[in-house]
Amino acid sequence: MNLVVATRNAGKLEEFKTLASGLKINILSLPKEIGDLPEETGNTFEENAIIKAKFAWKLTGKLSIGDDSGLEVDFLDGEPGIFSARYSTGATDASNIKKLLGKLKGVPNIKRTARFKCCLAAHDGNQTFLSIGTLDGIISEKRKGVKGFGYDPIFYIPELDKNLAELEKEEKNSISHRSKAFFSLLDEMKL
């Protein structure tokens, strides 16, 4: 079965391909000539994921997944939230991390709790399915690790005593918010 993922993020696409390996699912990206994804005008991860899934389905006619995910920091009342990828003026991983660490400067670890949240929407032309996955952790004061992308270098997982960017791909995929949402979505769709 072919499954189109509505993303331009190479890291996310690679994660989906890894998650689907061993399943009878072929992960496809949107054709490059399509250009940009639609503007994320939703107020929640769920709304934005649905916008992307329906957009991809309309263009391809194939079962499509829209992903909206990000980081919610409790001390900052859920920031950066749906604006995680475009949190800073530069909207790069480095500038987003710099802005977040600046806002948390001097905040003790006990108040730096956060979670990665992923909402997936699948659309087949008739129905839309939704799933959510989360991964809890703490925003560390320093970057550690070179694996992963986004906020992974500053996302500390106490149970593993490591930052997410220190984990091998297989270990990350076994606990990640995206993997939880992906397998929950497959269950919801009875695939």
Short mmCIF file of C-alpha atoms in Angstrom, two decimals, residues 66-186:
data_model
loop_
_atom_site.label_atom_id
_atom_site.label_comp_id
_atom_site.label_asym_id
_atom_site.label_seq_id
_atom_site.Cartn_x
_atom_site.Cartn_y
_atom_site.Cartn_z
CA GLY A 66 -0.50 15.03 7.49
CA ASP A 67 1.81 15.48 10.45
CA ASP A 68 1.90 18.42 12.78
CA SER A 69 4.18 18.12 15.70
CA GLY A 70 6.19 20.22 18.04
CA LEU A 71 7.47 20.92 21.48
CA GLU A 72 5.36 22.09 24.42
CA VAL A 73 7.26 23.56 27.37
CA ASP A 74 5.20 23.75 30.57
CA PHE A 75 7.04 26.78 32.05
CA LEU A 76 6.26 28.72 28.85
CA ASP A 77 2.55 27.76 28.88
CA GLY A 78 3.01 25.34 25.98
CA GLU A 79 5.38 27.40 23.80
CA PRO A 80 6.57 26.94 21.15
CA GLY A 81 3.66 24.57 20.40
CA ILE A 82 2.29 24.77 16.86
CA PHE A 83 4.97 27.37 16.08
CA SER A 84 7.86 25.00 16.92
CA ALA A 85 9.36 24.95 13.41
CA ARG A 86 9.02 28.71 12.99
CA TYR A 87 9.64 29.78 16.59
CA SER A 88 12.52 32.15 15.91
CA THR A 89 13.08 34.82 13.28
CA GLY A 90 15.51 32.58 11.39
CA ALA A 91 13.26 29.50 11.75
CA THR A 92 16.27 27.14 11.75
CA ASP A 93 16.91 24.38 14.25
CA ALA A 94 19.82 26.36 15.71
CA SER A 95 17.95 29.67 15.99
CA ASN A 96 14.84 27.98 17.46
CA ILE A 97 16.95 26.26 20.13
CA LYS A 98 18.80 29.49 20.91
CA LYS A 99 15.52 31.37 21.42
CA LEU A 100 14.05 28.63 23.61
CA LEU A 101 17.17 28.35 25.80
CA GLY A 102 17.19 32.14 26.13
CA LYS A 103 13.61 32.12 27.44
CA LEU A 104 14.50 29.38 29.94
CA LYS A 105 17.74 30.96 31.17
CA GLY A 106 17.92 30.66 34.95
CA VAL A 107 14.85 28.40 35.17
CA PRO A 108 15.64 25.35 37.36
CA ASN A 109 15.44 21.85 35.86
CA ILE A 110 12.38 20.95 37.92
CA LYS A 111 10.43 23.64 36.03
CA ARG A 112 11.79 22.77 32.56
CA THR A 113 9.37 19.90 31.90
CA ALA A 114 8.23 19.52 28.31
CA ARG A 115 6.80 17.10 25.81
CA PHE A 116 7.07 16.43 22.15
CA LYS A 117 3.60 16.06 20.68
CA CYS A 118 2.74 14.60 17.30
CA CYS A 119 -0.68 14.62 15.72
CA LEU A 120 -1.21 12.57 12.59
CA ALA A 121 -4.20 12.82 10.30
CA ALA A 122 -4.81 10.34 7.50
CA HIS A 123 -7.26 11.11 4.73
CA ASP A 124 -8.50 8.75 2.01
CA GLY A 125 -11.03 10.98 0.26
CA ASN A 126 -13.91 9.81 2.44
CA GLN A 127 -12.70 9.67 6.02
CA THR A 128 -10.15 11.39 8.19
CA PHE A 129 -8.44 9.46 10.98
CA LEU A 130 -6.54 11.09 13.86
CA SER A 131 -3.94 9.96 16.36
CA ILE A 132 -1.71 11.65 18.93
CA GLY A 133 1.59 10.57 20.44
CA THR A 134 3.66 12.26 23.13
CA LEU A 135 7.13 11.92 24.65
CA ASP A 136 7.82 13.57 28.01
CA GLY A 137 11.16 15.01 29.03
CA ILE A 138 13.05 18.05 30.29
CA ILE A 139 14.68 20.87 28.35
CA SER A 140 18.39 20.61 29.14
CA GLU A 141 20.57 23.66 29.49
CA LYS A 142 23.12 22.41 26.95
CA ARG A 143 23.00 20.67 23.61
CA LYS A 144 24.09 17.04 23.54
CA GLY A 145 24.26 14.63 20.64
CA VAL A 146 24.33 15.01 16.89
CA LYS A 147 21.58 12.61 15.84
CA GLY A 148 18.03 13.69 15.12
CA PHE A 149 16.80 17.16 14.21
CA GLY A 150 14.82 20.07 15.60
CA TYR A 151 14.91 20.30 19.39
CA ASP A 152 16.36 16.78 19.86
CA PRO A 153 19.76 18.06 21.12
CA ILE A 154 18.16 19.81 24.13
CA PHE A 155 15.41 17.31 24.94
CA TYR A 156 16.54 15.23 27.94
CA ILE A 157 14.87 11.92 28.78
CA PRO A 158 15.42 11.18 32.50
CA GLU A 159 14.64 7.44 32.21
CA LEU A 160 17.46 7.03 29.68
CA ASP A 161 19.76 9.72 31.11
CA LYS A 162 20.31 10.97 27.56
CA ASN A 163 19.19 13.71 25.24
CA LEU A 164 17.12 12.60 22.27
CA ALA A 165 19.91 13.54 19.84
CA GLU A 166 22.20 11.01 21.58
CA LEU A 167 19.96 8.05 20.71
CA GLU A 168 20.46 5.71 17.78
CA LYS A 169 17.65 5.84 15.22
CA GLU A 170 16.15 2.50 16.33
CA GLU A 171 16.08 3.50 19.99
CA LYS A 172 14.55 6.90 19.21
CA ASN A 173 11.89 5.34 17.00
CA SER A 174 10.93 2.87 19.72
CA ILE A 175 9.93 5.69 22.11
CA SER A 176 9.25 8.76 19.96
CA HIS A 177 6.03 10.76 19.85
CA ARG A 178 5.88 10.22 16.08
CA SER A 179 6.22 6.43 16.37
CA LYS A 180 3.48 6.31 19.01
CA ALA A 181 1.17 8.39 16.80
CA PHE A 182 2.03 6.38 13.66
CA PHE A 183 1.25 2.96 15.12
CA SER A 184 -1.84 4.31 16.85
CA LEU A 185 -3.01 5.68 13.49
CA LEU A 186 -2.46 2.33 11.77
#
